[in-house]
Amino acid sequence: MNFLKKASGSLLPIAEAQLSNNSAIHTSAVCCRVQSGRYRITTKRDRPLTYEMANPPHFIGHRKSWNSWNTSTLKDSLRPSQTAIEDVFLRKFITGTWHALVCSEIIIKRQHNTIRIAAIIRQAISPRKMYFLIGYTEELLSYWMQCPVTLELQTVADKKDVVFKYI
Amino acid sequence: MAANLTRLLEHKLQTSSAVTAQRCVRLFSTQQQQSEVNDDEEFRVLNLRTVKQQARRREIKKDAVQPPRTSRMAVDQDWTAVWSGPRSFHPASVPLPLRQGYTERGAAAPSKYANAELMKIPNFLHLTPPAIRQQCEAIKKFCTPWPKGLETEAKWKRHFPIEVLSTDYCHSLPTIRHPEARRVTITLKLSDLQFDAHAKDKFLRLVGERYNQETGVLTFVTDRCPTRKQNYDYALYLLTACYHESFVTEPWEDTKSEADMEEYHFERNQAKKSAEAILNWNSKAEQKVAASPSYATSVEQLINEGENEYNLAKYKEEVLKMLKITV
């Protein structure tokens, strides 16, 4: 500050006064809002929720379980990021291939080098087409993932079978 | 003949009446089917004015869904054939009235049908006690009996003093390799190796921190080679090389002076000379009297272990004995 005093003797008091006026830290309300994985109540109370959707993420491990089961999430494990990206890809591929048929979350379990994918599928297509899609999905995914992929599907007659509650 | 004919006619009449009855039902059921039926029976109607026919709505034919497999299962079925390997839960194959899920206000938990929670959790339906028994029976033919003479730990420790530790990692990845799996640790007790005084001293200097003074256990950890086999070989090589090197006496080892000694030795020190000088005071005899070994050990103990009550008392006793003084 001393060299400033020497440099501009007259301007300094004004600058100091301004500094003291505006020296307070700018603050705003803390945004603690968490929205992901939570659903809003509709006015008609007609939004269907599955059990998975009805329980928000902080109930994972208490009321509901994880959708991806692998060892990459353990401490000091290998390929955590690659596994996560692969899981995203698997989910996208399955929801797209089984278009408008998947009624639940897609559960991906990895065991050694095999990947087991479980889901609940609507009985909207003929069993023949379903068998084709199973083979198609397993074949393509095992080629891309370079490991055996197994589909373990459960079918429901109607979409409403998986609905847990309406909000 | 006539009777036969009448019977046939009657039969025909009955069947035809049944058909008409069915048709009536159909007629009432849908408009479309009625037109089909008309097409079959009557002449086609010439339709001069083109009446726009209603676009027929295609009915989606759904195949009959099989009832769940559990309803057809025998009570004494072979469960290992139903559930042979690890698999996600399927309600139609498991004849158990399972429920899972959290509900409020004491409502029943969601049933096993269309329950994703049951599909998520790992199950052990493939590892029932009969299944394990069956698999153990199957691999029994590959087992060999336990060698005789190695029944207790003390016995096998005597025959196999070296313990080799390595870790296998089971993980869910496309690769079965894990970089940590290459690490090999071998441990053995130093007492299992045979040394002379010089070799033991040199060996301990060579291995350094790998020897635990308190437990007397020697540990070699190798992880510098890429595979476990190479690391194991390297660990054994280290042990062998250190052991044999410790028996080699280099020419410069003789230049070890008293200041380099890590322990006090009675034989090499002034205490021996002083004791002998006192013992052989004014003696003309050719044979010089040496200090007794018990005196030597007491002096060594006093200096190596430090001055404590026991060592001092022992030293005093030895000195009195040597000088033949009775108190």
Short mmCIF file of C-alpha atoms in Angstrom, two decimals:
data_model
loop_
_atom_site.label_atom_id
_atom_site.label_comp_id
_atom_site.label_asym_id
_atom_site.label_seq_id
_atom_site.Cartn_x
_atom_site.Cartn_y
_atom_site.Cartn_z
CA MET A 1 0.00 0.00 0.00
CA ASN A 2 2.90 2.30 0.70
CA PHE A 3 4.01 2.53 -2.86
CA LEU A 4 0.40 3.29 -3.86
CA LYS A 5 0.34 6.15 -1.36
CA LYS A 6 3.40 7.58 -2.95
CA ALA A 7 2.00 7.10 -6.45
CA SER A 8 -1.39 8.73 -5.95
CA GLY A 9 -1.70 10.71 -2.78
CA SER A 10 -5.00 12.39 -3.56
CA LEU A 11 -6.94 9.46 -5.07
CA LEU A 12 -6.22 6.98 -2.32
CA PRO A 13 -8.79 8.09 0.31
CA ILE A 14 -11.60 7.81 -2.24
CA ALA A 15 -10.53 4.35 -3.30
CA GLU A 16 -10.29 3.19 0.29
CA ALA A 17 -13.76 4.51 1.06
CA GLN A 18 -15.18 2.61 -1.90
CA LEU A 19 -13.42 -0.58 -0.83
CA SER A 20 -14.82 -0.37 2.70
CA ASN A 21 -18.35 0.16 1.36
CA ASN A 22 -18.35 -2.81 -1.01
CA SER A 23 -16.18 -5.17 0.92
CA ALA A 24 -19.06 -7.47 1.98
CA ILE A 25 -19.07 -10.92 0.36
CA HIS A 26 -21.87 -11.49 -2.06
CA THR A 27 -24.07 -14.33 -0.81
CA SER A 28 -27.17 -16.09 -2.03
CA ALA A 29 -29.40 -18.85 -0.73
CA VAL A 30 -27.81 -22.30 -0.88
CA CYS A 31 -29.43 -24.49 -3.50
CA CYS A 32 -29.84 -27.91 -1.89
CA ARG A 33 -32.48 -29.08 -4.35
CA VAL A 34 -32.09 -32.65 -5.51
CA GLN A 35 -34.37 -33.76 -8.28
CA SER A 36 -32.83 -36.76 -10.00
CA GLY A 37 -34.73 -40.02 -9.63
CA ARG A 38 -37.70 -38.33 -7.96
CA TYR A 39 -41.11 -37.89 -9.57
CA ARG A 40 -43.61 -35.09 -9.13
CA ILE A 41 -47.13 -35.76 -8.02
CA THR A 42 -49.63 -35.00 -10.75
CA THR A 43 -52.90 -33.20 -10.10
CA LYS A 44 -54.94 -36.17 -11.27
CA ARG A 45 -52.77 -38.61 -9.38
CA ASP A 46 -52.49 -40.79 -12.45
CA ARG A 47 -48.77 -41.05 -13.05
CA PRO A 48 -47.86 -44.72 -12.89
CA LEU A 49 -44.69 -45.57 -10.96
CA THR A 50 -42.89 -48.85 -10.74
CA TYR A 51 -41.41 -49.97 -7.44
CA GLU A 52 -38.03 -48.79 -8.68
CA MET A 53 -39.38 -45.32 -9.51
CA ALA A 54 -41.42 -45.05 -6.33
CA ASN A 55 -38.30 -45.19 -4.17
CA PRO A 56 -35.89 -42.27 -4.58
CA PRO A 57 -32.15 -42.89 -4.93
CA HIS A 58 -31.33 -42.49 -1.25
CA PHE A 59 -33.22 -45.73 -0.59
CA ILE A 60 -30.76 -47.73 -2.69
CA GLY A 61 -29.46 -50.44 -0.42
CA HIS A 62 -32.41 -50.03 1.97
CA ARG A 63 -35.65 -50.42 0.05
CA LYS A 64 -34.33 -51.11 -3.41
CA SER A 65 -31.19 -52.52 -4.85
CA TRP A 66 -28.59 -51.53 -7.42
CA ASN A 67 -29.22 -51.92 -11.13
CA SER A 68 -25.60 -52.66 -11.98
CA TRP A 69 -23.75 -55.39 -10.17
CA ASN A 70 -20.01 -55.56 -10.76
CA THR A 71 -16.70 -55.45 -8.98
CA SER A 72 -15.44 -52.30 -10.69
CA THR A 73 -17.09 -50.13 -8.09
CA LEU A 74 -15.05 -51.65 -5.29
CA LYS A 75 -12.01 -49.75 -4.06
CA ASP A 76 -8.90 -50.04 -6.24
CA SER A 77 -10.72 -52.09 -8.86
CA LEU A 78 -9.94 -52.09 -12.52
CA ARG A 79 -11.85 -50.35 -15.32
CA PRO A 80 -14.47 -48.46 -13.30
CA SER A 81 -15.10 -45.86 -16.00
CA GLN A 82 -15.16 -48.31 -18.89
CA THR A 83 -17.67 -50.48 -17.05
CA ALA A 84 -19.94 -47.51 -16.39
CA ILE A 85 -19.84 -46.42 -20.03
CA GLU A 86 -20.50 -49.98 -21.19
CA ASP A 87 -23.50 -50.20 -18.89
CA VAL A 88 -24.94 -47.04 -20.36
CA PHE A 89 -24.45 -48.44 -23.84
CA LEU A 90 -26.04 -51.78 -22.91
CA ARG A 91 -29.08 -49.99 -21.47
CA LYS A 92 -29.49 -47.81 -24.54
CA PHE A 93 -29.11 -50.75 -26.89
CA ILE A 94 -31.66 -52.88 -25.06
CA THR A 95 -34.28 -50.16 -24.71
CA GLY A 96 -33.86 -49.38 -28.39
CA THR A 97 -33.87 -52.97 -29.61
CA TRP A 98 -36.80 -53.98 -27.44
CA HIS A 99 -38.60 -50.83 -28.42
CA ALA A 100 -41.49 -49.89 -26.10
CA LEU A 101 -41.33 -53.35 -24.58
CA VAL A 102 -39.11 -52.89 -21.56
CA CYS A 103 -41.26 -52.29 -18.49
CA SER A 104 -38.58 -52.13 -15.82
CA GLU A 105 -35.06 -50.92 -15.31
CA ILE A 106 -32.40 -52.98 -17.04
CA ILE A 107 -30.38 -54.92 -14.53
CA ILE A 108 -26.81 -55.67 -15.54
CA LYS A 109 -24.92 -58.26 -13.56
CA ARG A 110 -21.31 -59.01 -14.35
CA GLN A 111 -19.81 -62.23 -13.15
CA HIS A 112 -16.24 -63.01 -14.16
CA ASN A 113 -16.28 -62.37 -17.89
CA THR A 114 -19.99 -62.93 -18.47
CA ILE A 115 -22.65 -60.25 -18.50
CA ARG A 116 -26.17 -61.19 -17.45
CA ILE A 117 -28.88 -58.74 -18.38
CA ALA A 118 -32.25 -59.01 -16.70
CA ALA A 119 -35.38 -57.04 -17.53
CA ILE A 120 -39.15 -57.27 -17.52
CA ILE A 121 -40.60 -57.32 -21.02
CA ARG A 122 -44.17 -56.76 -22.17
CA GLN A 123 -45.86 -59.64 -24.04
CA ALA A 124 -46.69 -57.41 -26.99
CA ILE A 125 -44.85 -59.35 -29.65
CA SER A 126 -45.06 -62.99 -30.61
CA PRO A 127 -42.74 -65.43 -28.88
CA ARG A 128 -41.07 -66.06 -32.20
CA LYS A 129 -40.05 -62.43 -32.54
CA MET A 130 -39.01 -62.43 -28.92
CA TYR A 131 -36.70 -65.39 -29.47
CA PHE A 132 -35.22 -63.65 -32.46
CA LEU A 133 -34.62 -60.47 -30.47
CA ILE A 134 -33.00 -62.42 -27.64
CA GLY A 135 -30.60 -64.09 -30.03
CA TYR A 136 -29.94 -60.87 -31.90
CA THR A 137 -29.23 -58.92 -28.73
CA GLU A 138 -27.01 -61.59 -27.21
CA GLU A 139 -25.06 -62.06 -30.41
CA LEU A 140 -24.40 -58.40 -31.10
CA LEU A 141 -23.65 -57.47 -27.51
CA SER A 142 -21.29 -60.38 -27.01
CA TYR A 143 -19.45 -59.31 -30.15
CA TRP A 144 -19.11 -55.73 -28.95
CA MET A 145 -18.37 -56.51 -25.32
CA GLN A 146 -16.03 -59.36 -26.24
CA CYS A 147 -17.59 -61.62 -23.64
CA PRO A 148 -20.64 -63.89 -23.32
CA VAL A 149 -23.88 -61.97 -22.80
CA THR A 150 -27.00 -63.68 -21.46
CA LEU A 151 -30.48 -62.22 -21.45
CA GLU A 152 -32.67 -63.27 -18.56
CA LEU A 153 -36.09 -61.88 -19.28
CA GLN A 154 -39.35 -62.04 -17.46
CA THR A 155 -42.52 -61.20 -19.34
CA VAL A 156 -45.68 -59.54 -18.16
CA ALA A 157 -49.03 -59.52 -19.94
CA ASP A 158 -49.67 -55.85 -19.41
CA LYS A 159 -47.73 -52.71 -18.65
CA LYS A 160 -49.90 -52.20 -15.60
CA ASP A 161 -48.52 -55.34 -13.96
CA VAL A 162 -45.32 -53.55 -12.99
CA VAL A 163 -47.07 -50.44 -11.67
CA PHE A 164 -46.52 -50.09 -7.96
CA LYS A 165 -48.53 -46.94 -7.33
CA TYR A 166 -49.98 -43.87 -8.97
CA ILE A 167 -48.98 -40.40 -7.91
CA MET B 1 -80.53 -101.31 -44.02
CA ALA B 2 -83.47 -98.97 -43.62
CA ALA B 3 -82.82 -98.65 -39.92
CA ASN B 4 -79.22 -97.79 -40.63
CA LEU B 5 -80.23 -95.11 -43.09
CA THR B 6 -82.62 -93.46 -40.66
CA ARG B 7 -79.95 -93.46 -38.01
CA LEU B 8 -77.50 -91.75 -40.36
CA LEU B 9 -80.13 -89.18 -41.33
CA GLU B 10 -80.89 -88.47 -37.70
CA HIS B 11 -77.22 -88.05 -36.97
CA LYS B 12 -76.83 -85.65 -39.89
CA LEU B 13 -79.80 -83.64 -38.74
CA GLN B 14 -78.41 -83.39 -35.25
CA THR B 15 -75.02 -82.22 -36.45
CA SER B 16 -76.54 -79.68 -38.82
CA SER B 17 -78.75 -78.28 -36.06
CA ALA B 18 -75.68 -77.99 -33.86
CA VAL B 19 -73.85 -76.11 -36.60
CA THR B 20 -76.76 -73.70 -37.03
CA ALA B 21 -76.86 -73.11 -33.31
CA GLN B 22 -73.16 -72.29 -33.35
CA ARG B 23 -73.72 -69.97 -36.26
CA CYS B 24 -76.41 -68.12 -34.39
CA VAL B 25 -74.01 -67.47 -31.61
CA ARG B 26 -71.45 -66.26 -34.08
CA LEU B 27 -74.00 -64.07 -35.81
CA PHE B 28 -74.70 -62.31 -32.60
CA SER B 29 -71.04 -61.96 -31.76
CA THR B 30 -69.72 -59.73 -34.54
CA GLN B 31 -70.94 -58.07 -37.67
CA GLN B 32 -67.88 -59.04 -39.68
CA GLN B 33 -68.22 -62.71 -39.10
CA GLN B 34 -71.81 -62.54 -40.26
CA SER B 35 -70.76 -61.23 -43.65
CA GLU B 36 -68.19 -63.99 -43.99
CA VAL B 37 -70.78 -66.57 -43.23
CA ASN B 38 -73.11 -65.09 -45.82
CA ASP B 39 -70.37 -65.20 -48.39
CA ASP B 40 -69.96 -68.85 -47.79
CA GLU B 41 -73.56 -69.84 -48.10
CA GLU B 42 -75.46 -67.51 -50.38
CA PHE B 43 -74.81 -66.04 -53.78
CA ARG B 44 -72.79 -62.91 -53.90
CA VAL B 45 -74.85 -59.76 -53.95
CA LEU B 46 -74.27 -57.43 -56.84
CA ASN B 47 -73.36 -54.17 -55.28
CA LEU B 48 -74.30 -51.49 -57.79
CA ARG B 49 -73.87 -48.54 -55.53
CA THR B 50 -70.38 -48.71 -54.20
CA VAL B 51 -70.92 -48.49 -50.53
CA LYS B 52 -67.73 -47.63 -48.80
CA GLN B 53 -66.88 -50.52 -46.60
CA GLN B 54 -65.68 -49.79 -43.15
CA ALA B 55 -62.01 -50.33 -42.80
CA ARG B 56 -61.62 -53.49 -40.88
CA ARG B 57 -59.69 -53.09 -37.71
CA ARG B 58 -57.01 -55.64 -37.50
CA GLU B 59 -57.29 -57.69 -34.42
CA ILE B 60 -54.06 -58.36 -32.66
CA LYS B 61 -53.84 -62.05 -32.15
CA LYS B 62 -52.22 -62.97 -28.92
CA ASP B 63 -50.92 -66.44 -28.41
CA ALA B 64 -52.10 -68.15 -25.33
CA VAL B 65 -49.52 -67.71 -22.61
CA GLN B 66 -48.41 -70.87 -20.96
CA PRO B 67 -49.27 -71.17 -17.27
CA PRO B 68 -46.26 -70.85 -14.96
CA ARG B 69 -44.01 -73.84 -14.85
CA THR B 70 -44.33 -74.07 -11.09
CA SER B 71 -47.91 -75.33 -11.41
CA ARG B 72 -46.70 -78.44 -13.21
CA MET B 73 -43.75 -79.23 -10.99
CA ALA B 74 -43.65 -82.49 -9.10
CA VAL B 75 -42.98 -82.32 -5.39
CA ASP B 76 -40.02 -84.69 -5.60
CA GLN B 77 -38.46 -83.19 -8.73
CA ASP B 78 -34.72 -82.81 -9.23
CA TRP B 79 -34.19 -79.14 -8.38
CA THR B 80 -30.62 -79.13 -9.67
CA ALA B 81 -31.99 -79.84 -13.14
CA VAL B 82 -34.40 -76.92 -12.90
CA TRP B 83 -31.81 -74.44 -11.65
CA SER B 84 -28.45 -75.72 -12.79
CA GLY B 85 -26.36 -72.56 -12.72
CA PRO B 86 -26.32 -68.97 -11.51
CA ARG B 87 -29.31 -67.20 -13.01
CA SER B 88 -31.55 -64.26 -12.28
CA PHE B 89 -34.70 -65.02 -10.39
CA HIS B 90 -37.65 -66.12 -12.51
CA PRO B 91 -41.04 -66.38 -10.77
CA ALA B 92 -42.40 -69.05 -13.08
CA SER B 93 -39.54 -71.44 -12.25
CA VAL B 94 -39.34 -71.01 -8.50
CA PRO B 95 -42.19 -72.70 -6.63
CA LEU B 96 -41.82 -70.55 -3.55
CA PRO B 97 -44.31 -67.90 -2.42
CA LEU B 98 -41.68 -65.17 -2.25
CA ARG B 99 -42.35 -61.50 -1.73
CA GLN B 100 -39.98 -58.59 -1.72
CA GLY B 101 -40.32 -54.86 -1.41
CA TYR B 102 -41.16 -52.13 1.05
CA THR B 103 -44.78 -51.06 1.43
CA GLU B 104 -46.28 -48.60 3.80
CA ARG B 105 -49.13 -49.03 6.21
CA GLY B 106 -48.77 -52.76 6.62
CA ALA B 107 -49.74 -53.64 3.08
CA ALA B 108 -48.46 -56.90 1.66
CA ALA B 109 -45.07 -56.71 -0.01
CA PRO B 110 -45.05 -56.99 -3.82
CA SER B 111 -45.35 -60.58 -5.00
CA LYS B 112 -42.74 -62.43 -6.99
CA TYR B 113 -44.41 -61.76 -10.35
CA ALA B 114 -43.06 -58.73 -12.20
CA ASN B 115 -40.85 -57.94 -9.24
CA ALA B 116 -37.59 -56.42 -10.41
CA GLU B 117 -36.14 -56.38 -6.90
CA LEU B 118 -36.08 -60.16 -6.80
CA MET B 119 -34.31 -60.20 -10.15
CA LYS B 120 -31.65 -57.80 -8.92
CA ILE B 121 -30.40 -59.58 -5.84
CA PRO B 122 -28.00 -62.46 -6.37
CA ASN B 123 -29.62 -65.76 -5.47
CA PHE B 124 -28.14 -69.06 -4.40
CA LEU B 125 -30.83 -71.29 -5.82
CA HIS B 126 -28.14 -73.13 -7.79
CA LEU B 127 -26.17 -73.85 -4.61
CA THR B 128 -28.67 -75.84 -2.60
CA PRO B 129 -27.14 -78.51 -0.33
CA PRO B 130 -28.14 -81.35 -2.70
CA ALA B 131 -26.53 -79.49 -5.62
CA ILE B 132 -23.29 -79.01 -3.70
CA ARG B 133 -23.33 -82.65 -2.65
CA GLN B 134 -23.86 -83.68 -6.25
CA GLN B 135 -20.99 -81.55 -7.52
CA CYS B 136 -18.69 -82.81 -4.76
CA GLU B 137 -19.52 -86.37 -5.76
CA ALA B 138 -18.73 -85.52 -9.37
CA ILE B 139 -15.27 -84.08 -8.64
CA LYS B 140 -14.37 -86.70 -6.05
CA LYS B 141 -12.67 -88.86 -8.67
CA PHE B 142 -10.06 -86.14 -9.23
CA CYS B 143 -9.08 -86.03 -5.55
CA THR B 144 -6.08 -87.87 -4.09
CA PRO B 145 -5.76 -88.95 -0.47
CA TRP B 146 -3.93 -86.70 1.97
CA PRO B 147 -0.28 -87.78 2.16
CA LYS B 148 0.64 -89.87 5.18
CA GLY B 149 2.89 -88.32 7.77
CA LEU B 150 1.59 -84.80 7.18
CA GLU B 151 -1.39 -84.96 9.50
CA THR B 152 -0.58 -82.06 11.79
CA GLU B 153 0.73 -78.57 11.12
CA ALA B 154 3.94 -79.25 13.01
CA LYS B 155 4.67 -82.19 10.71
CA TRP B 156 4.07 -80.41 7.45
CA LYS B 157 5.97 -77.36 8.70
CA ARG B 158 8.98 -79.58 9.23
CA HIS B 159 8.84 -80.98 5.71
CA PHE B 160 7.81 -77.77 3.98
CA PRO B 161 9.39 -74.88 5.85
CA ILE B 162 8.81 -72.31 3.10
CA GLU B 163 5.38 -70.70 2.92
CA VAL B 164 4.38 -69.14 -0.42
CA LEU B 165 1.66 -66.50 -0.46
CA SER B 166 -0.01 -65.15 -3.56
CA THR B 167 -3.43 -63.65 -4.24
CA ASP B 168 -5.95 -64.53 -6.96
CA TYR B 169 -8.43 -61.85 -7.92
CA CYS B 170 -11.94 -62.79 -9.06
CA HIS B 171 -13.54 -59.82 -10.72
CA SER B 172 -16.24 -59.07 -13.25
CA LEU B 173 -14.25 -57.89 -16.21
CA PRO B 174 -13.57 -59.12 -19.72
CA THR B 175 -10.00 -59.83 -18.60
CA ILE B 176 -8.97 -62.34 -15.98
CA ARG B 177 -5.63 -60.64 -15.32
CA HIS B 178 -4.99 -58.44 -12.32
CA PRO B 179 -1.66 -56.65 -11.86
CA GLU B 180 -1.64 -57.40 -8.14
CA ALA B 181 -1.84 -61.14 -8.75
CA ARG B 182 1.84 -61.24 -9.74
CA ARG B 183 3.00 -60.47 -6.19
CA VAL B 184 4.59 -63.43 -4.38
CA THR B 185 5.58 -63.54 -0.73
CA ILE B 186 7.71 -66.34 0.68
CA THR B 187 8.27 -66.69 4.41
CA LEU B 188 10.37 -69.08 6.42
CA LYS B 189 11.85 -69.27 9.87
CA LEU B 190 15.51 -68.43 10.10
CA SER B 191 15.98 -71.40 12.42
CA ASP B 192 15.21 -73.70 9.47
CA LEU B 193 18.44 -72.64 7.80
CA GLN B 194 21.79 -73.90 9.02
CA PHE B 195 24.55 -71.36 9.54
CA ASP B 196 27.86 -70.86 11.25
CA ALA B 197 28.47 -67.68 13.22
CA HIS B 198 30.04 -65.76 10.35
CA ALA B 199 27.48 -66.91 7.80
CA LYS B 200 24.55 -66.00 10.00
CA ASP B 201 25.92 -62.55 10.63
CA LYS B 202 26.56 -62.00 6.93
CA PHE B 203 23.15 -63.42 5.94
CA LEU B 204 21.35 -61.07 8.30
CA ARG B 205 23.32 -58.16 6.87
CA LEU B 206 22.40 -59.24 3.33
CA VAL B 207 18.66 -59.63 3.96
CA GLY B 208 18.41 -56.48 6.06
CA GLU B 209 14.81 -55.54 6.83
CA ARG B 210 13.42 -58.77 5.40
CA TYR B 211 14.25 -60.46 8.70
CA ASN B 212 11.96 -59.83 11.64
CA GLN B 213 14.05 -59.84 14.79
CA GLU B 214 11.09 -60.42 17.11
CA THR B 215 9.43 -63.36 15.39
CA GLY B 216 12.53 -64.77 13.68
CA VAL B 217 10.71 -64.93 10.35
CA LEU B 218 12.35 -64.17 7.04
CA THR B 219 10.10 -62.63 4.35
CA PHE B 220 10.82 -62.08 0.67
CA VAL B 221 8.27 -60.10 -1.35
CA THR B 222 8.82 -60.04 -5.11
CA ASP B 223 6.77 -58.09 -7.62
CA ARG B 224 9.25 -56.82 -10.17
CA CYS B 225 8.55 -59.48 -12.82
CA PRO B 226 5.33 -59.44 -14.86
CA THR B 227 4.07 -62.93 -13.99
CA ARG B 228 3.64 -64.84 -10.78
CA LYS B 229 5.80 -67.73 -11.90
CA GLN B 230 8.73 -65.44 -12.61
CA ASN B 231 8.31 -63.69 -9.27
CA TYR B 232 8.20 -67.01 -7.43
CA ASP B 233 11.36 -68.15 -9.18
CA TYR B 234 13.01 -64.84 -8.40
CA ALA B 235 12.11 -65.07 -4.70
CA LEU B 236 13.59 -68.55 -4.45
CA TYR B 237 16.66 -67.35 -6.32
CA LEU B 238 17.07 -64.50 -3.85
CA LEU B 239 16.88 -66.87 -0.91
CA THR B 240 19.36 -69.31 -2.44
CA ALA B 241 21.78 -66.60 -3.50
CA CYS B 242 21.75 -64.91 -0.08
CA TYR B 243 22.25 -68.21 1.70
CA HIS B 244 25.24 -69.29 -0.38
CA GLU B 245 26.76 -65.83 -0.49
CA SER B 246 26.75 -65.73 3.30
CA PHE B 247 29.23 -68.62 3.43
CA VAL B 248 31.74 -66.82 1.25
CA THR B 249 34.40 -64.91 3.16
CA GLU B 250 35.79 -62.03 1.19
CA PRO B 251 39.40 -60.87 1.84
CA TRP B 252 38.27 -57.46 3.09
CA GLU B 253 36.13 -59.05 5.79
CA ASP B 254 39.26 -59.73 7.89
CA THR B 255 39.86 -56.01 8.27
CA LYS B 256 36.83 -55.71 10.58
CA SER B 257 38.05 -53.83 13.61
CA GLU B 258 36.68 -53.75 17.14
CA ALA B 259 34.69 -50.60 16.35
CA ASP B 260 32.83 -52.47 13.58
CA MET B 261 31.68 -55.27 15.83
CA GLU B 262 27.97 -55.28 16.49
CA GLU B 263 28.35 -57.38 19.66
CA TYR B 264 30.88 -57.58 22.47
CA HIS B 265 33.02 -60.70 22.37
CA PHE B 266 35.01 -61.64 25.41
CA GLU B 267 37.66 -63.42 23.34
CA ARG B 268 38.62 -60.33 21.41
CA ASN B 269 38.74 -57.82 24.23
CA GLN B 270 40.83 -56.36 26.98
CA ALA B 271 38.74 -58.07 29.66
CA LYS B 272 40.20 -61.42 28.72
CA LYS B 273 43.77 -60.14 28.91
CA SER B 274 43.15 -58.45 32.27
CA ALA B 275 41.54 -61.55 33.75
CA GLU B 276 44.40 -63.74 32.56
CA ALA B 277 46.94 -61.27 33.87
CA ILE B 278 45.38 -61.43 37.33
CA LEU B 279 45.06 -65.19 37.27
CA ASN B 280 48.68 -65.70 36.17
CA TRP B 281 50.14 -63.17 38.62
CA ASN B 282 53.74 -64.15 39.47
CA SER B 283 53.19 -67.66 38.21
CA LYS B 284 56.22 -69.40 36.74
CA ALA B 285 54.26 -72.24 35.24
CA GLU B 286 54.41 -72.84 31.50
CA GLN B 287 50.66 -73.49 31.29
CA LYS B 288 48.81 -70.23 31.62
CA VAL B 289 45.48 -70.31 33.34
CA ALA B 290 42.57 -69.06 31.23
CA ALA B 291 39.43 -67.39 32.50
CA SER B 292 36.51 -69.76 32.98
CA PRO B 293 33.79 -69.81 30.25
CA SER B 294 31.11 -68.93 32.80
CA TYR B 295 33.05 -65.76 33.62
CA ALA B 296 33.29 -64.98 29.89
CA THR B 297 29.54 -65.32 29.38
CA SER B 298 28.78 -63.19 32.43
CA VAL B 299 31.01 -60.41 31.07
CA GLU B 300 29.42 -60.68 27.62
CA GLN B 301 25.95 -60.59 29.12
CA LEU B 302 26.80 -57.59 31.24
CA ILE B 303 27.98 -55.57 28.26
CA ASN B 304 25.61 -56.83 25.55
CA GLU B 305 22.41 -56.81 27.55
CA GLY B 306 23.22 -53.87 29.77
CA GLU B 307 23.61 -53.50 33.49
CA ASN B 308 20.67 -54.90 35.36
CA GLU B 309 20.32 -56.49 38.75
CA TYR B 310 20.62 -60.04 37.56
CA ASN B 311 23.62 -59.46 35.30
CA LEU B 312 25.48 -57.51 37.98
CA ALA B 313 24.81 -60.17 40.61
CA LYS B 314 25.95 -62.87 38.22
CA TYR B 315 29.11 -60.92 37.38
CA LYS B 316 29.89 -60.41 41.05
CA GLU B 317 29.43 -64.10 41.73
CA GLU B 318 31.70 -65.06 38.84
CA VAL B 319 34.42 -62.60 39.88
CA LEU B 320 34.39 -63.89 43.50
CA LYS B 321 34.57 -67.44 42.21
CA MET B 322 37.46 -66.65 39.87
CA LEU B 323 39.45 -64.86 42.54
CA LYS B 324 38.56 -67.58 45.08
CA ILE B 325 37.24 -65.14 47.63
CA THR B 326 34.74 -66.45 50.11
CA VAL B 327 32.40 -63.91 51.58
#
